[in-house]
mmCIF file of C-alpha atoms (C1' of nucleotides) in Angstrom:
data_model
loop_
_atom_site.group_PDB
_atom_site.id
_atom_site.type_symbol
_atom_site.label_atom_id
_atom_site.label_comp_id
_atom_site.label_asym_id
_atom_site.label_seq_id
_atom_site.Cartn_x
_atom_site.Cartn_y
_atom_site.Cartn_z
ATOM 1 C CA MET G 91 -11.982 17.173 24.135
ATOM 2 C CA SER G 92 -10.426 13.980 22.864
ATOM 3 C CA ALA G 93 -7.375 15.763 21.451
ATOM 4 C CA MET G 94 -4.721 14.028 19.434
ATOM 5 C CA PRO G 95 -1.416 13.112 21.096
ATOM 6 C CA PRO G 96 1.214 15.883 20.872
ATOM 7 C CA SER G 97 3.804 13.173 20.255
ATOM 8 C CA LEU G 98 2.116 12.768 16.901
ATOM 9 C CA THR G 99 1.018 16.270 16.011
ATOM 10 C CA SER G 100 4.561 17.505 16.492
ATOM 11 C CA LEU G 101 5.604 15.245 13.599
ATOM 12 C CA THR G 102 5.146 16.856 10.208
ATOM 13 C CA SER G 103 5.189 13.416 8.620
ATOM 14 C CA TYR G 104 2.233 12.389 10.760
ATOM 15 C CA LEU G 105 0.317 15.594 10.055
ATOM 16 C CA LEU G 106 0.842 15.172 6.328
ATOM 17 C CA SER G 107 -0.477 11.647 6.541
ATOM 18 C CA LYS G 108 -3.472 12.634 8.666
ATOM 19 C CA VAL G 109 -4.509 15.810 6.866
ATOM 20 C CA GLY G 110 -3.964 14.048 3.559
ATOM 21 C CA LYS G 111 -6.166 11.174 4.571
ATOM 22 C CA ASN G 112 -8.882 13.585 5.582
ATOM 23 C CA ALA G 113 -8.695 15.366 2.227
ATOM 24 C CA ARG G 114 -8.772 12.019 0.480
ATOM 25 C CA GLY G 115 -11.839 10.937 2.400
ATOM 26 C CA LEU G 116 -13.814 14.109 1.736
ATOM 27 C CA LEU G 117 -12.885 14.029 -1.927
ATOM 28 C CA ALA G 118 -13.855 10.381 -2.291
ATOM 29 C CA GLU G 119 -17.176 11.075 -0.599
ATOM 30 C CA ARG G 120 -18.052 13.726 -3.172
ATOM 31 C CA LEU G 121 -16.936 11.653 -6.114
ATOM 32 C CA ALA G 122 -18.939 8.665 -4.945
ATOM 33 C CA VAL G 123 -22.138 10.601 -5.647
ATOM 34 C CA LYS G 124 -21.189 10.416 -9.336
ATOM 35 C CA GLU G 125 -20.300 6.723 -9.044
ATOM 36 C CA LEU G 126 -16.619 7.559 -9.472
ATOM 37 C CA ARG G 127 -13.468 7.271 -7.387
ATOM 38 C CA LEU G 128 -10.210 9.183 -7.199
ATOM 39 C CA TRP G 129 -8.479 6.943 -9.712
ATOM 40 C CA HIS G 130 -11.224 7.607 -12.225
ATOM 41 C CA MET G 131 -10.616 11.305 -11.838
ATOM 42 C CA ALA G 132 -6.849 10.925 -12.131
ATOM 43 C CA THR G 133 -7.262 8.760 -15.228
ATOM 44 C CA LEU G 134 -9.559 11.239 -16.954
ATOM 45 C CA ALA G 135 -7.190 14.075 -16.046
ATOM 46 C CA ALA G 136 -4.183 12.280 -17.496
ATOM 47 C CA LEU G 137 -6.029 11.563 -20.740
ATOM 48 C CA ALA G 138 -7.355 15.117 -20.982
ATOM 49 C CA ASP G 139 -3.984 16.719 -20.222
ATOM 50 C CA PHE G 140 -1.679 14.451 -22.220
ATOM 51 C CA GLY G 141 -3.878 12.905 -24.899
ATOM 52 C CA PRO G 142 -4.524 9.213 -25.674
ATOM 53 C CA HIS G 143 -2.368 6.604 -23.930
ATOM 54 C CA ALA G 144 -1.654 2.948 -24.281
ATOM 55 C CA GLN G 145 -3.174 1.305 -21.233
ATOM 56 C CA ARG G 146 0.188 0.378 -19.832
ATOM 57 C CA ASP G 147 1.579 3.909 -20.186
ATOM 58 C CA LEU G 148 -1.486 5.273 -18.468
ATOM 59 C CA ALA G 149 -1.048 2.888 -15.550
ATOM 60 C CA GLN G 150 2.642 3.730 -15.327
ATOM 61 C CA ARG G 151 2.006 7.471 -15.268
ATOM 62 C CA LEU G 152 -0.482 7.156 -12.429
ATOM 63 C CA ALA G 153 1.563 4.505 -10.651
ATOM 64 C CA ILE G 154 -1.199 1.939 -10.409
ATOM 65 C CA HIS G 155 -1.174 -1.678 -11.496
ATOM 66 C CA THR G 156 -2.185 -2.612 -14.998
ATOM 67 C CA SER G 157 -4.678 -5.117 -13.669
ATOM 68 C CA ASP G 158 -6.430 -2.363 -11.734
ATOM 69 C CA MET G 159 -6.292 -0.068 -14.732
ATOM 70 C CA THR G 160 -8.237 -2.675 -16.685
ATOM 71 C CA LYS G 161 -11.046 -2.550 -14.154
ATOM 72 C CA LEU G 162 -10.979 1.245 -13.957
ATOM 73 C CA LEU G 163 -11.287 1.544 -17.724
ATOM 74 C CA ASP G 164 -14.075 -1.037 -17.797
ATOM 75 C CA GLU G 165 -16.010 1.282 -15.532
ATOM 76 C CA LEU G 166 -15.116 4.493 -17.344
ATOM 77 C CA ALA G 167 -15.966 2.921 -20.692
ATOM 78 C CA ALA G 168 -19.296 1.667 -19.369
ATOM 79 C CA GLN G 169 -20.155 5.242 -18.470
ATOM 80 C CA GLY G 170 -19.038 6.472 -21.886
ATOM 81 C CA HIS G 171 -16.143 8.532 -20.523
ATOM 82 C CA VAL G 172 -13.406 6.803 -22.509
ATOM 83 C CA THR G 173 -13.094 4.663 -25.620
ATOM 84 C CA ARG G 174 -10.700 1.741 -26.084
ATOM 85 C CA ASP G 175 -9.305 0.776 -29.470
ATOM 86 C CA ARG G 176 -6.528 -1.547 -30.560
ATOM 87 C CA ASP G 177 -3.481 0.341 -31.774
ATOM 88 C CA PRO G 178 -3.273 -0.569 -35.490
ATOM 89 C CA ALA G 179 0.515 -0.053 -35.407
ATOM 90 C CA ASP G 180 0.976 -2.498 -32.516
ATOM 91 C CA ARG G 181 -2.033 -4.638 -31.927
ATOM 92 C CA ARG G 182 -0.885 -5.632 -28.453
ATOM 93 C CA LYS G 183 -1.633 -2.118 -27.242
ATOM 94 C CA VAL G 184 -5.020 -0.661 -26.424
ATOM 95 C CA LEU G 185 -5.294 3.064 -27.087
ATOM 96 C CA VAL G 186 -7.424 4.852 -24.539
ATOM 97 C CA THR G 187 -9.058 8.160 -25.438
ATOM 98 C CA VAL G 188 -11.230 10.464 -23.373
ATOM 99 C CA THR G 189 -14.626 11.289 -24.893
ATOM 100 C CA PRO G 190 -16.328 14.704 -24.795
ATOM 101 C CA ALA G 191 -18.595 13.255 -22.106
ATOM 102 C CA GLY G 192 -15.473 12.258 -20.195
ATOM 103 C CA ARG G 193 -14.158 15.807 -20.389
ATOM 104 C CA ASP G 194 -17.463 17.113 -19.087
ATOM 105 C CA ALA G 195 -17.342 14.627 -16.236
ATOM 106 C CA LEU G 196 -13.786 15.655 -15.396
ATOM 107 C CA ALA G 197 -14.777 19.320 -15.263
ATOM 108 C CA ALA G 198 -17.566 18.425 -12.843
ATOM 109 C CA LEU G 199 -15.170 16.378 -10.707
ATOM 110 C CA ILE G 200 -12.726 19.268 -10.568
ATOM 111 C CA ASP G 201 -15.554 21.523 -9.401
ATOM 112 C CA GLU G 202 -16.239 19.049 -6.603
ATOM 113 C CA ALA G 203 -12.571 18.971 -5.667
ATOM 114 C CA GLU G 204 -12.479 22.737 -5.465
ATOM 115 C CA ALA G 205 -15.519 22.743 -3.221
ATOM 116 C CA VAL G 206 -13.859 20.241 -0.891
ATOM 117 C CA GLN G 207 -10.732 22.329 -1.014
ATOM 118 C CA ASP G 208 -12.580 25.442 0.143
ATOM 119 C CA ALA G 209 -13.887 23.483 3.104
ATOM 120 C CA ILE G 210 -10.522 22.000 4.039
ATOM 121 C CA LEU G 211 -8.562 25.218 3.621
ATOM 122 C CA ALA G 212 -11.135 27.354 5.415
ATOM 123 C CA PRO G 213 -8.760 28.097 8.332
ATOM 124 C CA LEU G 214 -6.232 29.691 5.978
ATOM 125 C CA SER G 215 -6.126 33.079 4.259
ATOM 126 C CA THR G 216 -5.800 33.334 0.491
ATOM 127 C CA ASP G 217 -2.089 34.071 0.740
ATOM 128 C CA GLU G 218 -1.561 31.143 3.080
ATOM 129 C CA ARG G 219 -3.375 28.808 0.709
ATOM 130 C CA THR G 220 -1.098 29.852 -2.129
ATOM 131 C CA LEU G 221 1.899 29.344 0.118
ATOM 132 C CA LEU G 222 0.749 25.879 1.159
ATOM 133 C CA HIS G 223 0.108 24.886 -2.432
ATOM 134 C CA GLY G 224 3.594 25.949 -3.434
ATOM 135 C CA LEU G 225 5.192 23.994 -0.609
ATOM 136 C CA LEU G 226 3.171 20.868 -1.372
ATOM 137 C CA LEU G 227 4.022 21.139 -5.041
ATOM 138 C CA ARG G 228 7.701 21.123 -4.211
ATOM 139 C CA LEU G 229 7.276 18.106 -1.942
ATOM 140 C CA HIS G 230 5.353 16.343 -4.674
ATOM 141 C CA ASP G 231 7.837 17.011 -7.451
ATOM 142 C CA GLY G 232 10.931 16.861 -5.292
ATOM 143 C CA PRO G 233 11.462 13.273 -4.149
ATOM 144 C CA GLY G 234 9.034 11.588 -6.551
ATOM 145 C CA MET P 82 8.995 11.977 -17.796
ATOM 146 C CA SER P 83 5.641 10.495 -16.957
ATOM 147 C CA ALA P 84 4.555 13.684 -15.176
ATOM 148 C CA MET P 85 1.318 14.007 -13.289
ATOM 149 C CA PRO P 86 -1.622 15.826 -14.910
ATOM 150 C CA PRO P 87 -1.659 19.590 -14.218
ATOM 151 C CA SER P 88 -5.432 19.341 -13.841
ATOM 152 C CA LEU P 89 -4.679 17.474 -10.628
ATOM 153 C CA THR P 90 -1.526 19.139 -9.352
ATOM 154 C CA SER P 91 -3.259 22.512 -9.520
ATOM 155 C CA LEU P 92 -5.700 21.246 -6.883
ATOM 156 C CA THR P 93 -4.459 21.671 -3.323
ATOM 157 C CA SER P 94 -6.919 19.016 -2.189
ATOM 158 C CA TYR P 95 -5.339 16.536 -4.580
ATOM 159 C CA LEU P 96 -1.806 17.440 -3.572
ATOM 160 C CA LEU P 97 -2.677 17.033 0.094
ATOM 161 C CA SER P 98 -4.091 13.617 -0.615
ATOM 162 C CA LYS P 99 -1.131 12.548 -2.745
ATOM 163 C CA VAL P 100 1.701 13.903 -0.612
ATOM 164 C CA GLY P 101 -0.065 12.579 2.463
ATOM 165 C CA LYS P 102 -0.385 9.136 0.974
ATOM 166 C CA ASN P 103 3.289 9.152 0.138
ATOM 167 C CA ALA P 104 4.206 10.131 3.700
ATOM 168 C CA ARG P 105 1.906 7.445 4.999
ATOM 169 C CA GLY P 106 3.482 4.819 2.814
ATOM 170 C CA LEU P 107 7.057 5.653 3.768
ATOM 171 C CA LEU P 108 6.141 5.766 7.427
ATOM 172 C CA ALA P 109 4.324 2.439 7.286
ATOM 173 C CA GLU P 110 7.283 0.883 5.520
ATOM 174 C CA ARG P 111 9.621 1.851 8.342
ATOM 175 C CA LEU P 112 7.243 0.747 11.070
ATOM 176 C CA ALA P 113 6.709 -2.617 9.410
ATOM 177 C CA VAL P 114 10.315 -3.510 10.188
ATOM 178 C CA LYS P 115 9.318 -3.472 13.860
ATOM 179 C CA GLU P 116 6.155 -5.475 13.153
ATOM 180 C CA LEU P 117 4.041 -2.414 13.899
ATOM 181 C CA ARG P 118 1.644 -0.201 11.971
ATOM 182 C CA LEU P 119 0.614 3.435 12.192
ATOM 183 C CA TRP P 120 -2.294 2.689 14.483
ATOM 184 C CA HIS P 121 0.026 0.973 16.925
ATOM 185 C CA MET P 122 2.159 4.095 17.038
ATOM 186 C CA ALA P 123 -0.863 6.356 17.469
ATOM 187 C CA THR P 124 -2.178 4.139 20.253
ATOM 188 C CA LEU P 125 1.112 4.120 22.135
ATOM 189 C CA ALA P 126 1.392 7.899 21.714
ATOM 190 C CA ALA P 127 -2.098 8.492 23.099
ATOM 191 C CA LEU P 128 -1.377 6.305 26.116
ATOM 192 C CA ALA P 129 2.013 7.918 26.715
ATOM 193 C CA ASP P 130 0.698 11.466 26.344
ATOM 194 C CA PHE P 131 -2.612 11.168 28.179
ATOM 195 C CA GLY P 132 -2.201 8.223 30.511
ATOM 196 C CA PRO P 133 -4.295 5.047 30.811
ATOM 197 C CA HIS P 134 -7.578 4.888 28.883
ATOM 198 C CA ALA P 135 -10.623 2.720 28.847
ATOM 199 C CA GLN P 136 -10.539 0.872 25.547
ATOM 200 C CA ARG P 137 -13.544 2.711 24.204
ATOM 201 C CA ASP P 138 -12.109 6.141 25.070
ATOM 202 C CA LEU P 139 -8.891 5.215 23.344
ATOM 203 C CA ALA P 140 -10.741 4.173 20.210
ATOM 204 C CA GLN P 141 -12.803 7.349 20.286
ATOM 205 C CA ARG P 142 -9.765 9.581 20.639
ATOM 206 C CA LEU P 143 -8.058 7.996 17.650
ATOM 207 C CA ALA P 144 -11.304 7.741 15.688
ATOM 208 C CA ILE P 145 -11.064 4.031 15.006
ATOM 209 C CA HIS P 146 -13.642 1.330 15.659
ATOM 210 C CA THR P 147 -13.734 -0.469 18.969
ATOM 211 C CA SER P 148 -13.596 -3.824 17.203
ATOM 212 C CA ASP P 149 -10.359 -2.823 15.493
ATOM 213 C CA MET P 150 -8.975 -1.458 18.758
ATOM 214 C CA THR P 151 -9.471 -4.898 20.284
ATOM 215 C CA LYS P 152 -7.219 -6.441 17.646
ATOM 216 C CA LEU P 153 -4.640 -3.651 17.882
ATOM 217 C CA LEU P 154 -4.385 -4.098 21.634
ATOM 218 C CA ASP P 155 -4.137 -7.860 21.258
ATOM 219 C CA GLU P 156 -1.032 -7.267 19.185
ATOM 220 C CA LEU P 157 0.461 -4.572 21.424
ATOM 221 C CA ALA P 158 -0.154 -6.692 24.498
ATOM 222 C CA ALA P 159 1.452 -9.728 22.845
ATOM 223 C CA GLN P 160 4.584 -7.636 22.354
ATOM 224 C CA GLY P 161 4.444 -6.411 25.943
ATOM 225 C CA HIS P 162 3.847 -2.778 25.007
ATOM 226 C CA VAL P 163 0.578 -2.390 26.901
ATOM 227 C CA THR P 164 -1.262 -4.078 29.741
ATOM 228 C CA ARG P 165 -5.034 -4.566 29.996
ATOM 229 C CA ASP P 166 -6.843 -4.727 33.308
ATOM 230 C CA ARG P 167 -10.491 -4.614 34.285
ATOM 231 C CA ASP P 168 -11.478 -1.311 35.858
ATOM 232 C CA PRO P 169 -12.447 -2.266 39.445
ATOM 233 C CA ALA P 170 -14.822 0.698 39.606
ATOM 234 C CA ASP P 171 -16.716 -0.364 36.491
ATOM 235 C CA ARG P 172 -16.012 -3.902 35.468
ATOM 236 C CA ARG P 173 -17.350 -3.376 31.926
ATOM 237 C CA LYS P 174 -14.315 -1.256 31.172
ATOM 238 C CA VAL P 175 -10.803 -2.420 30.357
ATOM 239 C CA LEU P 176 -8.059 -0.047 31.439
ATOM 240 C CA VAL P 177 -5.174 0.081 29.006
ATOM 241 C CA THR P 178 -1.750 1.211 30.207
ATOM 242 C CA VAL P 179 1.507 1.621 28.327
ATOM 243 C CA THR P 180 4.458 -0.318 29.735
ATOM 244 C CA PRO P 181 8.047 0.960 29.952
ATOM 245 C CA ALA P 182 8.815 -1.296 26.999
ATOM 246 C CA GLY P 183 5.954 0.384 25.166
ATOM 247 C CA ARG P 184 7.434 3.812 25.847
ATOM 248 C CA ASP P 185 10.781 2.661 24.539
ATOM 249 C CA ALA P 186 9.124 1.309 21.412
ATOM 250 C CA LEU P 187 7.284 4.598 20.922
ATOM 251 C CA ALA P 188 10.518 6.565 21.179
ATOM 252 C CA ALA P 189 12.052 4.341 18.517
ATOM 253 C CA LEU P 190 9.012 4.785 16.285
ATOM 254 C CA ILE P 191 9.216 8.545 16.637
ATOM 255 C CA ASP P 192 12.853 8.379 15.603
ATOM 256 C CA GLU P 193 11.802 6.500 12.488
ATOM 257 C CA ALA P 194 9.114 9.070 11.755
ATOM 258 C CA GLU P 195 11.643 11.871 12.029
ATOM 259 C CA ALA P 196 13.969 10.096 9.640
ATOM 260 C CA VAL P 197 11.147 9.724 7.122
ATOM 261 C CA GLN P 198 10.303 13.352 7.680
ATOM 262 C CA ASP P 199 13.821 14.486 6.820
ATOM 263 C CA ALA P 200 13.581 12.573 3.573
ATOM 264 C CA ILE P 201 10.154 13.925 2.645
ATOM 265 C CA LEU P 202 10.908 17.524 3.568
ATOM 266 C CA ALA P 203 14.330 17.539 1.940
ATOM 267 C CA PRO P 204 13.265 20.056 -0.741
ATOM 268 C CA LEU P 205 12.364 22.651 1.927
ATOM 269 C CA SER P 206 14.494 24.935 4.064
ATOM 270 C CA THR P 207 14.239 24.860 7.844
ATOM 271 C CA ASP P 208 12.038 27.946 7.881
ATOM 272 C CA GLU P 209 9.793 26.493 5.215
ATOM 273 C CA ARG P 210 9.423 23.264 7.174
ATOM 274 C CA THR P 211 8.319 25.216 10.229
ATOM 275 C CA LEU P 212 5.906 27.178 8.087
ATOM 276 C CA LEU P 213 4.438 24.028 6.567
ATOM 277 C CA HIS P 214 4.050 22.418 9.962
ATOM 278 C CA GLY P 215 2.162 25.437 11.260
ATOM 279 C CA LEU P 216 -0.201 25.469 8.295
ATOM 280 C CA LEU P 217 -0.878 21.737 8.557
ATOM 281 C CA LEU P 218 -1.511 22.053 12.259
ATOM 282 C CA ARG P 219 -4.174 24.655 11.637
ATOM 283 C CA LEU P 220 -5.799 22.468 8.985
ATOM 284 C CA HIS P 221 -5.725 19.540 11.372
ATOM 285 C CA ASP P 222 -7.208 21.359 14.333
ATOM 286 C CA GLY P 223 -9.453 23.672 12.355
ATOM 287 C CA PRO P 224 -12.255 21.625 10.802
ATOM 288 C CA GLY P 225 -11.799 18.456 12.861
ATOM 289 C "C1'" DC I 165 11.117 -18.521 -29.304
ATOM 290 C "C1'" DT I 166 11.411 -14.339 -26.294
ATOM 291 C "C1'" DG I 167 9.302 -10.352 -24.693
ATOM 292 C "C1'" DA I 168 5.407 -6.911 -24.307
ATOM 293 C "C1'" DT I 169 0.578 -5.923 -23.388
ATOM 294 C "C1'" DT I 170 -3.765 -6.881 -21.573
ATOM 295 C "C1'" DT I 171 -7.051 -9.602 -18.967
ATOM 296 C "C1'" DC I 172 -8.588 -12.464 -15.315
ATOM 297 C "C1'" DA I 173 -8.781 -14.906 -10.874
ATOM 298 C "C1'" DG I 174 -7.391 -14.732 -6.359
ATOM 299 C "C1'" DC I 175 -4.923 -13.149 -2.098
ATOM 300 C "C1'" DT I 176 -4.269 -9.797 1.786
ATOM 301 C "C1'" DA I 177 -4.971 -5.837 4.664
ATOM 302 C "C1'" DT I 178 -7.984 -2.234 6.224
ATOM 303 C "C1'" DA I 179 -12.318 -0.152 7.415
ATOM 304 C "C1'" DC I 180 -16.605 -1.073 8.634
ATOM 305 C "C1'" DT I 181 -21.165 -3.653 10.370
ATOM 306 C "C1'" DG I 182 -23.857 -6.456 13.242
ATOM 307 C "C1'" DA I 183 -24.582 -9.947 16.782
ATOM 308 C "C1'" DC I 184 -23.425 -11.361 21.306
ATOM 309 C "C1'" DA I 185 -21.973 -11.681 26.419
ATOM 310 C "C1'" DT I 186 -21.069 -9.132 30.406
ATOM 311 C "C1'" DT I 187 -21.826 -5.489 33.507
ATOM 312 C "C1'" DT I 188 -24.094 -1.263 35.212
ATOM 313 C "C1'" DC U 178 -35.413 -3.661 32.120
ATOM 314 C "C1'" DA U 179 -32.343 -0.397 29.045
ATOM 315 C "C1'" DA U 180 -27.707 1.228 28.198
ATOM 316 C "C1'" DA U 181 -22.638 0.739 28.001
ATOM 317 C "C1'" DT U 182 -18.427 -1.932 27.057
ATOM 318 C "C1'" DG U 183 -15.737 -5.157 24.863
ATOM 319 C "C1'" DT U 184 -15.280 -9.371 21.759
ATOM 320 C "C1'" DC U 185 -15.985 -11.888 17.712
ATOM 321 C "C1'" DA U 186 -17.518 -13.144 12.971
ATOM 322 C "C1'" DG U 187 -18.368 -11.569 8.620
ATOM 323 C "C1'" DT U 188 -18.562 -8.026 4.732
ATOM 324 C "C1'" DA U 189 -16.604 -4.672 1.217
ATOM 325 C "C1'" DC U 190 -13.088 -2.633 -1.020
ATOM 326 C "C1'" DA U 191 -8.246 -1.184 -2.440
ATOM 327 C "C1'" DG U 192 -3.862 -2.770 -3.571
ATOM 328 C "C1'" DC U 193 -1.191 -6.263 -5.017
ATOM 329 C "C1'" DT U 194 0.446 -11.009 -7.248
ATOM 330 C "C1'" DG U 195 0.585 -14.509 -10.625
ATOM 331 C "C1'" DA U 196 -1.084 -17.017 -14.657
ATOM 332 C "C1'" DA U 197 -2.971 -17.133 -19.189
ATOM 333 C "C1'" DA U 198 -4.078 -15.138 -23.935
ATOM 334 C "C1'" DT U 199 -2.725 -12.313 -27.699
ATOM 335 C "C1'" DC U 200 0.570 -10.171 -30.523
ATOM 336 C "C1'" DA U 201 5.451 -8.215 -32.081
#
DNA sequence: CTGATTTCAGCTATACTGACATTT
DNA sequence: CAAATGTCAGTACAGCTGAAATCA
């Protein structure tokens, strides 16, 4: 009982928003156990995948505000997951680097995300999951 | 340039969250022009699809808090989109009904959602859009 | 001096919590 | 009396804005 309105569920845009929010919530719940949030995970992933960044470049890549990035990095640094050093070549910039501990933490976070994923995608077969991933990837890269 | 980390884009759970957030944002942007938010649209849709509700039932169906529903309905009522009347059979309850103006507003909102949808789903063919919708619907109904 | 980078303080909106009045 | 419904005030957090400090 208590079904959702068909006027909404017939809209793909609404379903994307709703299913996405659900995924976000479950993911955040898991990450909270480790005192981390989604942005922490995204930040560690960017540093691990692309190497050290100036703080501003990091914020730009993840599309968050530099002021929020400052707080995020305060927290990650406090947990020993990143280090911050002035760029000797341009002392305005702060070079952010992921530590080995940060890489370990990221691996653990990815494990959590995969566990959540198994729960969310339970209704789908393996082939369907691959299909969905491919479609979402195109939506993600397509418009921006 | 400024690509997203593969560690994240290889996670379906992350893509769902990200693409969903994007859809949500675009949708909210359009609705804001009409001084409405997503919850207003969901509320109008529930009333239009399922008929009048007690306020608590409405909140339960949409999974939002009764205190927030009070504010939402204040706003919808101020715009003449819903009416609130005490249930004569049980005077604790407030029966909420969508007005003709509310139905018109909902139709306009759905038009906006479909426009956003066309933009978001631009990278996909018609068949792929249908496929995606079906998969999302199963994810939505499946776990809850 | 102008512009870039980072930091900090504060504002707003959303989701949630708890207390209360009314009614059953 | 206990339970249900709706209202209101207040909290917590994410996202955003603007100002100041440092440096090129």
